[in-house]
Amino acid sequence: MIILGGSSGNGIDESVAKLLGVRHVKLETTKFPDGEMKVRIPERFDDDTAVIIQSAPYPQERNLFELMFIADDIRERVGNIIAVIPYMAYARQDKSFTQGEAISVNTVLKLLRNSGVGALVVVNPHKSEPLAKFGGTVEIINAVGTLTKKVKESVEKPLIMSPDISGVPMAKAAAEALGCEFTYIEKKRESSTQTTITQTHGGDFNGKDVVIFDDMISTGSTVEPAATFAYAQGARSVSAAAIHLVMVNGALERMRKAGVKRLFGTNTIAFKDAELADISGDVAECISRLTKYKEMKLSTFS
Ligand code: R5P
């Protein structure tokens, strides 16, 4: 087995190779004068399983194409290709929200499959059901435990709060891991950059270090009102923790203004202004499990 690290591997590629004791090669990418990308594997290999590790935050298309160019190029000579996409772009576009809208996640999954990817590994996708359309093996890594350990290192009197109803199971799991209380609020999305709170569900905020726990932070429009609410209820401090720190449109500034003191995330996205937990161990464990499984049931990867 060989690990091929993409330009958006975020160091997970090197660490996973070390943890599994296998060879690691970093992909080389260059640009033609017209902007087209060229990808190259700078070393020869003859392994039967290739694991390509490439996250897909902005620039999403570029990151996905880098992975697919390599997968398609090696598919004839490699028995199994596993694509590890820690942050899976387009996973939220799983239906037509307005009439005529393309369901982008379906296209991305088809392209990956048609590029020869046999197994897809994704960390906490927004929803897992749409990934079933991939047609090959799909493994979902749950990085809540790893993120929670990071939070535990520095938050003294935590109260975990889910900022919306869909995040309740994840936030509850985080609260259980921390051995602390949990509450949630409900939100209405007014626009892609604005949410308002529609319901609250109690909780003892007084003197607590509230941690708003979510799967991702994009514009900060979910965290901002949640933080303001937590302070109004008597929180001593408010932090935010999310698996994927997409962080666009000045999200950090917006959250800071709302009083968010600390920001925790994982290295599925290399956001530098946060305390990041390393998910390499979770990925290594998943690949190890997948490849052992493969020995028993080769057809899974075909
Ligand atoms: C949505 O349901 C997700 O769990 C996140 O709450 C959302 O994607 C965060 O986006 P934003 O930071 O733009 O509010």
mmCIF file with all atom_site columns, C-alpha atoms in Angstrom, residues 109-261:
data_model
loop_
_atom_site.group_PDB
_atom_site.id
_atom_site.type_symbol
_atom_site.label_atom_id
_atom_site.label_alt_id
_atom_site.label_comp_id
_atom_site.label_asym_id
_atom_site.label_entity_id
_atom_site.label_seq_id
_atom_site.pdbx_PDB_ins_code
_atom_site.Cartn_x
_atom_site.Cartn_y
_atom_site.Cartn_z
_atom_site.occupancy
_atom_site.B_iso_or_equiv
_atom_site.pdbx_formal_charge
_atom_site.auth_seq_id
_atom_site.auth_comp_id
_atom_site.auth_asym_id
_atom_site.auth_atom_id
_atom_site.pdbx_PDB_model_num
ATOM 1   C CA . LEU A 1 109 ? -19.699 11.091 -6.632  1.00 0.00 ? 109 LEU A CA 1
ATOM 2   C CA . LYS A 1 110 ? -20.108 9.868  -10.220 1.00 0.00 ? 110 LYS A CA 1
ATOM 3   C CA . LEU A 1 111 ? -16.898 11.565 -11.318 1.00 0.00 ? 111 LEU A CA 1
ATOM 4   C CA . LEU A 1 112 ? -14.965 10.025 -8.435  1.00 0.00 ? 112 LEU A CA 1
ATOM 5   C CA . ARG A 1 113 ? -16.344 6.568  -9.136  1.00 0.00 ? 113 ARG A CA 1
ATOM 6   C CA . ASN A 1 114 ? -15.695 6.885  -12.876 1.00 0.00 ? 114 ASN A CA 1
ATOM 7   C CA . SER A 1 115 ? -12.121 7.942  -12.132 1.00 0.00 ? 115 SER A CA 1
ATOM 8   C CA . GLY A 1 116 ? -11.535 4.510  -10.652 1.00 0.00 ? 116 GLY A CA 1
ATOM 9   C CA . VAL A 1 117 ? -12.015 5.245  -6.955  1.00 0.00 ? 117 VAL A CA 1
ATOM 10  C CA . GLY A 1 118 ? -13.232 2.049  -5.314  1.00 0.00 ? 118 GLY A CA 1
ATOM 11  C CA . ALA A 1 119 ? -13.552 3.234  -1.734  1.00 0.00 ? 119 ALA A CA 1
ATOM 12  C CA . LEU A 1 120 ? -14.347 6.688  -0.467  1.00 0.00 ? 120 LEU A CA 1
ATOM 13  C CA . VAL A 1 121 ? -13.486 7.851  3.050   1.00 0.00 ? 121 VAL A CA 1
ATOM 14  C CA . VAL A 1 122 ? -15.075 11.065 4.309   1.00 0.00 ? 122 VAL A CA 1
ATOM 15  C CA . VAL A 1 123 ? -14.983 12.741 7.727   1.00 0.00 ? 123 VAL A CA 1
ATOM 16  C CA . ASN A 1 124 ? -18.352 13.806 9.198   1.00 0.00 ? 124 ASN A CA 1
ATOM 17  C CA . PRO A 1 125 ? -20.204 14.755 6.026   1.00 0.00 ? 125 PRO A CA 1
ATOM 18  C CA . HIS A 1 126 ? -23.137 17.096 6.602   1.00 0.00 ? 126 HIS A CA 1
ATOM 19  C CA . LYS A 1 127 ? -25.423 14.124 5.841   1.00 0.00 ? 127 LYS A CA 1
ATOM 20  C CA . SER A 1 128 ? -24.333 10.577 5.119   1.00 0.00 ? 128 SER A CA 1
ATOM 21  C CA . GLU A 1 129 ? -27.318 9.388  3.017   1.00 0.00 ? 129 GLU A CA 1
ATOM 22  C CA . PRO A 1 130 ? -26.359 11.233 -0.204  1.00 0.00 ? 130 PRO A CA 1
ATOM 23  C CA . LEU A 1 131 ? -23.002 9.407  -0.238  1.00 0.00 ? 131 LEU A CA 1
ATOM 24  C CA . ALA A 1 132 ? -24.788 6.103  -0.849  1.00 0.00 ? 132 ALA A CA 1
ATOM 25  C CA . LYS A 1 133 ? -25.058 7.223  -4.481  1.00 0.00 ? 133 LYS A CA 1
ATOM 26  C CA . PHE A 1 134 ? -21.277 6.672  -4.826  1.00 0.00 ? 134 PHE A CA 1
ATOM 27  C CA . GLY A 1 135 ? -21.849 3.012  -5.646  1.00 0.00 ? 135 GLY A CA 1
ATOM 28  C CA . GLY A 1 136 ? -18.604 1.729  -4.108  1.00 0.00 ? 136 GLY A CA 1
ATOM 29  C CA . THR A 1 137 ? -17.465 1.322  -0.516  1.00 0.00 ? 137 THR A CA 1
ATOM 30  C CA . VAL A 1 138 ? -18.100 4.391  1.640   1.00 0.00 ? 138 VAL A CA 1
ATOM 31  C CA . GLU A 1 139 ? -16.542 4.837  5.070   1.00 0.00 ? 139 GLU A CA 1
ATOM 32  C CA . ILE A 1 140 ? -17.504 7.721  7.297   1.00 0.00 ? 140 ILE A CA 1
ATOM 33  C CA . ILE A 1 141 ? -15.101 8.793  9.998   1.00 0.00 ? 141 ILE A CA 1
ATOM 34  C CA . ASN A 1 142 ? -16.632 10.344 13.079  1.00 0.00 ? 142 ASN A CA 1
ATOM 35  C CA . ALA A 1 143 ? -14.094 12.850 14.420  1.00 0.00 ? 143 ALA A CA 1
ATOM 36  C CA . VAL A 1 144 ? -16.229 14.074 17.328  1.00 0.00 ? 144 VAL A CA 1
ATOM 37  C CA . GLY A 1 145 ? -14.119 12.150 19.868  1.00 0.00 ? 145 GLY A CA 1
ATOM 38  C CA . THR A 1 146 ? -10.881 13.614 18.521  1.00 0.00 ? 146 THR A CA 1
ATOM 39  C CA . LEU A 1 147 ? -12.259 17.158 18.483  1.00 0.00 ? 147 LEU A CA 1
ATOM 40  C CA . THR A 1 148 ? -13.708 16.754 21.956  1.00 0.00 ? 148 THR A CA 1
ATOM 41  C CA . LYS A 1 149 ? -10.292 15.742 23.353  1.00 0.00 ? 149 LYS A CA 1
ATOM 42  C CA . LYS A 1 150 ? -8.905  19.041 22.054  1.00 0.00 ? 150 LYS A CA 1
ATOM 43  C CA . VAL A 1 151 ? -11.703 20.989 23.729  1.00 0.00 ? 151 VAL A CA 1
ATOM 44  C CA . LYS A 1 152 ? -11.143 19.104 26.984  1.00 0.00 ? 152 LYS A CA 1
ATOM 45  C CA . GLU A 1 153 ? -7.508  20.260 27.162  1.00 0.00 ? 153 GLU A CA 1
ATOM 46  C CA . SER A 1 154 ? -8.488  23.869 27.736  1.00 0.00 ? 154 SER A CA 1
ATOM 47  C CA . VAL A 1 155 ? -12.126 24.432 28.631  1.00 0.00 ? 155 VAL A CA 1
ATOM 48  C CA . GLU A 1 156 ? -12.729 24.375 32.393  1.00 0.00 ? 156 GLU A CA 1
ATOM 49  C CA . LYS A 1 157 ? -16.479 24.396 33.049  1.00 0.00 ? 157 LYS A CA 1
ATOM 50  C CA . PRO A 1 158 ? -18.025 23.394 29.726  1.00 0.00 ? 158 PRO A CA 1
ATOM 51  C CA . LEU A 1 159 ? -21.654 23.519 28.720  1.00 0.00 ? 159 LEU A CA 1
ATOM 52  C CA . ILE A 1 160 ? -22.080 22.123 25.211  1.00 0.00 ? 160 ILE A CA 1
ATOM 53  C CA . MET A 1 161 ? -24.661 23.835 23.046  1.00 0.00 ? 161 MET A CA 1
ATOM 54  C CA . SER A 1 162 ? -25.914 22.684 19.657  1.00 0.00 ? 162 SER A CA 1
ATOM 55  C CA . PRO A 1 163 ? -26.853 25.738 17.577  1.00 0.00 ? 163 PRO A CA 1
ATOM 56  C CA . ASP A 1 164 ? -29.535 23.867 15.654  1.00 0.00 ? 164 ASP A CA 1
ATOM 57  C CA . ILE A 1 165 ? -31.679 20.771 15.899  1.00 0.00 ? 165 ILE A CA 1
ATOM 58  C CA . SER A 1 166 ? -29.790 18.768 13.261  1.00 0.00 ? 166 SER A CA 1
ATOM 59  C CA . GLY A 1 167 ? -26.595 19.028 15.304  1.00 0.00 ? 167 GLY A CA 1
ATOM 60  C CA . VAL A 1 168 ? -28.148 17.628 18.505  1.00 0.00 ? 168 VAL A CA 1
ATOM 61  C CA . PRO A 1 169 ? -26.838 14.019 18.233  1.00 0.00 ? 169 PRO A CA 1
ATOM 62  C CA . MET A 1 170 ? -23.282 15.212 17.561  1.00 0.00 ? 170 MET A CA 1
ATOM 63  C CA . ALA A 1 171 ? -23.309 17.810 20.333  1.00 0.00 ? 171 ALA A CA 1
ATOM 64  C CA . LYS A 1 172 ? -24.853 15.328 22.774  1.00 0.00 ? 172 LYS A CA 1
ATOM 65  C CA . ALA A 1 173 ? -22.038 12.878 22.013  1.00 0.00 ? 173 ALA A CA 1
ATOM 66  C CA . ALA A 1 174 ? -19.505 15.641 22.670  1.00 0.00 ? 174 ALA A CA 1
ATOM 67  C CA . ALA A 1 175 ? -21.169 16.492 25.999  1.00 0.00 ? 175 ALA A CA 1
ATOM 68  C CA . GLU A 1 176 ? -21.115 12.835 27.015  1.00 0.00 ? 176 GLU A CA 1
ATOM 69  C CA . ALA A 1 177 ? -17.405 12.584 26.173  1.00 0.00 ? 177 ALA A CA 1
ATOM 70  C CA . LEU A 1 178 ? -16.727 15.699 28.256  1.00 0.00 ? 178 LEU A CA 1
ATOM 71  C CA . GLY A 1 179 ? -19.031 14.553 31.048  1.00 0.00 ? 179 GLY A CA 1
ATOM 72  C CA . CYS A 1 180 ? -20.851 17.888 31.023  1.00 0.00 ? 180 CYS A CA 1
ATOM 73  C CA . GLU A 1 181 ? -24.321 19.304 30.475  1.00 0.00 ? 181 GLU A CA 1
ATOM 74  C CA . PHE A 1 182 ? -25.880 19.866 27.116  1.00 0.00 ? 182 PHE A CA 1
ATOM 75  C CA . THR A 1 183 ? -28.467 22.185 25.633  1.00 0.00 ? 183 THR A CA 1
ATOM 76  C CA . TYR A 1 184 ? -29.637 23.249 22.212  1.00 0.00 ? 184 TYR A CA 1
ATOM 77  C CA . ILE A 1 185 ? -31.371 26.017 20.391  1.00 0.00 ? 185 ILE A CA 1
ATOM 78  C CA . GLU A 1 186 ? -33.259 25.995 17.135  1.00 0.00 ? 186 GLU A CA 1
ATOM 79  C CA . LYS A 1 187 ? -32.574 28.300 14.229  1.00 0.00 ? 187 LYS A CA 1
ATOM 80  C CA . LYS A 1 188 ? -34.208 29.546 11.067  1.00 0.00 ? 188 LYS A CA 1
ATOM 81  C CA . ARG A 1 189 ? -32.006 30.237 8.075   1.00 0.00 ? 189 ARG A CA 1
ATOM 82  C CA . GLU A 1 190 ? -33.000 33.624 6.664   1.00 0.00 ? 190 GLU A CA 1
ATOM 83  C CA . SER A 1 191 ? -30.315 33.582 3.952   1.00 0.00 ? 191 SER A CA 1
ATOM 84  C CA . SER A 1 192 ? -26.975 31.894 3.301   1.00 0.00 ? 192 SER A CA 1
ATOM 85  C CA . THR A 1 193 ? -25.322 34.459 5.611   1.00 0.00 ? 193 THR A CA 1
ATOM 86  C CA . GLN A 1 194 ? -28.049 35.034 8.224   1.00 0.00 ? 194 GLN A CA 1
ATOM 87  C CA . THR A 1 195 ? -29.838 32.892 10.816  1.00 0.00 ? 195 THR A CA 1
ATOM 88  C CA . THR A 1 196 ? -32.164 33.735 13.697  1.00 0.00 ? 196 THR A CA 1
ATOM 89  C CA . ILE A 1 197 ? -32.969 31.756 16.841  1.00 0.00 ? 197 ILE A CA 1
ATOM 90  C CA . THR A 1 198 ? -36.510 30.373 16.880  1.00 0.00 ? 198 THR A CA 1
ATOM 91  C CA . GLN A 1 199 ? -36.521 28.238 20.050  1.00 0.00 ? 199 GLN A CA 1
ATOM 92  C CA . THR A 1 200 ? -34.361 27.715 23.116  1.00 0.00 ? 200 THR A CA 1
ATOM 93  C CA . HIS A 1 201 ? -34.374 24.709 25.427  1.00 0.00 ? 201 HIS A CA 1
ATOM 94  C CA . GLY A 1 202 ? -33.132 25.871 28.823  1.00 0.00 ? 202 GLY A CA 1
ATOM 95  C CA . GLY A 1 203 ? -29.785 24.950 30.321  1.00 0.00 ? 203 GLY A CA 1
ATOM 96  C CA . ASP A 1 204 ? -27.721 26.340 33.176  1.00 0.00 ? 204 ASP A CA 1
ATOM 97  C CA . PHE A 1 205 ? -25.452 28.897 31.511  1.00 0.00 ? 205 PHE A CA 1
ATOM 98  C CA . ASN A 1 206 ? -24.473 30.739 34.670  1.00 0.00 ? 206 ASN A CA 1
ATOM 99  C CA . GLY A 1 207 ? -20.694 30.937 35.024  1.00 0.00 ? 207 GLY A CA 1
ATOM 100 C CA . LYS A 1 208 ? -20.233 28.269 32.356  1.00 0.00 ? 208 LYS A CA 1
ATOM 101 C CA . ASP A 1 209 ? -17.735 28.107 29.491  1.00 0.00 ? 209 ASP A CA 1
ATOM 102 C CA . VAL A 1 210 ? -20.192 27.486 26.700  1.00 0.00 ? 210 VAL A CA 1
ATOM 103 C CA . VAL A 1 211 ? -18.926 25.571 23.692  1.00 0.00 ? 211 VAL A CA 1
ATOM 104 C CA . ILE A 1 212 ? -21.086 25.891 20.573  1.00 0.00 ? 212 ILE A CA 1
ATOM 105 C CA . PHE A 1 213 ? -20.556 22.530 18.874  1.00 0.00 ? 213 PHE A CA 1
ATOM 106 C CA . ASP A 1 214 ? -21.366 22.003 15.190  1.00 0.00 ? 214 ASP A CA 1
ATOM 107 C CA . ASP A 1 215 ? -20.311 19.948 12.192  1.00 0.00 ? 215 ASP A CA 1
ATOM 108 C CA . MET A 1 216 ? -19.043 22.998 10.312  1.00 0.00 ? 216 MET A CA 1
ATOM 109 C CA . ILE A 1 217 ? -18.684 26.740 10.476  1.00 0.00 ? 217 ILE A CA 1
ATOM 110 C CA . SER A 1 218 ? -18.961 28.479 7.159   1.00 0.00 ? 218 SER A CA 1
ATOM 111 C CA . THR A 1 219 ? -20.001 32.159 7.348   1.00 0.00 ? 219 THR A CA 1
ATOM 112 C CA . GLY A 1 220 ? -20.407 32.186 11.133  1.00 0.00 ? 220 GLY A CA 1
ATOM 113 C CA . SER A 1 221 ? -24.095 33.049 10.755  1.00 0.00 ? 221 SER A CA 1
ATOM 114 C CA . THR A 1 222 ? -25.094 30.136 12.986  1.00 0.00 ? 222 THR A CA 1
ATOM 115 C CA . VAL A 1 223 ? -22.508 30.722 15.721  1.00 0.00 ? 223 VAL A CA 1
ATOM 116 C CA . GLU A 1 224 ? -22.982 34.501 15.967  1.00 0.00 ? 224 GLU A CA 1
ATOM 117 C CA . PRO A 1 225 ? -26.566 34.603 17.355  1.00 0.00 ? 225 PRO A CA 1
ATOM 118 C CA . ALA A 1 226 ? -25.900 31.477 19.425  1.00 0.00 ? 226 ALA A CA 1
ATOM 119 C CA . ALA A 1 227 ? -22.929 33.187 21.137  1.00 0.00 ? 227 ALA A CA 1
ATOM 120 C CA . THR A 1 228 ? -24.918 36.370 21.799  1.00 0.00 ? 228 THR A CA 1
ATOM 121 C CA . PHE A 1 229 ? -27.690 34.259 23.328  1.00 0.00 ? 229 PHE A CA 1
ATOM 122 C CA . ALA A 1 230 ? -25.262 32.295 25.534  1.00 0.00 ? 230 ALA A CA 1
ATOM 123 C CA . TYR A 1 231 ? -23.791 35.509 26.992  1.00 0.00 ? 231 TYR A CA 1
ATOM 124 C CA . ALA A 1 232 ? -27.294 36.899 27.596  1.00 0.00 ? 232 ALA A CA 1
ATOM 125 C CA . GLN A 1 233 ? -27.990 33.758 29.653  1.00 0.00 ? 233 GLN A CA 1
ATOM 126 C CA . GLY A 1 234 ? -24.959 34.331 31.895  1.00 0.00 ? 234 GLY A CA 1
ATOM 127 C CA . ALA A 1 235 ? -22.160 32.377 30.189  1.00 0.00 ? 235 ALA A CA 1
ATOM 128 C CA . ARG A 1 236 ? -18.666 33.139 31.549  1.00 0.00 ? 236 ARG A CA 1
ATOM 129 C CA . SER A 1 237 ? -17.112 32.550 28.135  1.00 0.00 ? 237 SER A CA 1
ATOM 130 C CA . VAL A 1 238 ? -18.197 31.261 24.741  1.00 0.00 ? 238 VAL A CA 1
ATOM 131 C CA . SER A 1 239 ? -16.080 29.141 22.402  1.00 0.00 ? 239 SER A CA 1
ATOM 132 C CA . ALA A 1 240 ? -16.954 27.384 19.162  1.00 0.00 ? 240 ALA A CA 1
ATOM 133 C CA . ALA A 1 241 ? -15.939 23.917 18.015  1.00 0.00 ? 241 ALA A CA 1
ATOM 134 C CA . ALA A 1 242 ? -16.620 22.399 14.608  1.00 0.00 ? 242 ALA A CA 1
ATOM 135 C CA . ILE A 1 243 ? -15.197 19.470 12.682  1.00 0.00 ? 243 ILE A CA 1
ATOM 136 C CA . HIS A 1 244 ? -14.791 21.519 9.495   1.00 0.00 ? 244 HIS A CA 1
ATOM 137 C CA . LEU A 1 245 ? -13.704 25.148 9.699   1.00 0.00 ? 245 LEU A CA 1
ATOM 138 C CA . VAL A 1 246 ? -14.753 26.373 6.267   1.00 0.00 ? 246 VAL A CA 1
ATOM 139 C CA . MET A 1 247 ? -14.579 29.973 7.536   1.00 0.00 ? 247 MET A CA 1
ATOM 140 C CA . VAL A 1 248 ? -15.608 32.230 4.668   1.00 0.00 ? 248 VAL A CA 1
ATOM 141 C CA . ASN A 1 249 ? -16.869 35.839 4.378   1.00 0.00 ? 249 ASN A CA 1
ATOM 142 C CA . GLY A 1 250 ? -15.059 37.095 7.473   1.00 0.00 ? 250 GLY A CA 1
ATOM 143 C CA . ALA A 1 251 ? -16.529 34.403 9.724   1.00 0.00 ? 251 ALA A CA 1
ATOM 144 C CA . LEU A 1 252 ? -13.753 34.713 12.297  1.00 0.00 ? 252 LEU A CA 1
ATOM 145 C CA . GLU A 1 253 ? -14.180 38.474 12.668  1.00 0.00 ? 253 GLU A CA 1
ATOM 146 C CA . ARG A 1 254 ? -17.931 38.046 12.969  1.00 0.00 ? 254 ARG A CA 1
ATOM 147 C CA . MET A 1 255 ? -17.553 35.445 15.696  1.00 0.00 ? 255 MET A CA 1
ATOM 148 C CA . ARG A 1 256 ? -14.968 37.462 17.581  1.00 0.00 ? 256 ARG A CA 1
ATOM 149 C CA . LYS A 1 257 ? -17.354 40.441 17.577  1.00 0.00 ? 257 LYS A CA 1
ATOM 150 C CA . ALA A 1 258 ? -19.998 38.191 19.141  1.00 0.00 ? 258 ALA A CA 1
ATOM 151 C CA . GLY A 1 259 ? -17.478 37.390 21.906  1.00 0.00 ? 259 GLY A CA 1
ATOM 152 C CA . VAL A 1 260 ? -16.290 33.948 20.786  1.00 0.00 ? 260 VAL A CA 1
ATOM 153 C CA . LYS A 1 261 ? -13.045 33.475 22.696  1.00 0.00 ? 261 LYS A CA 1
#
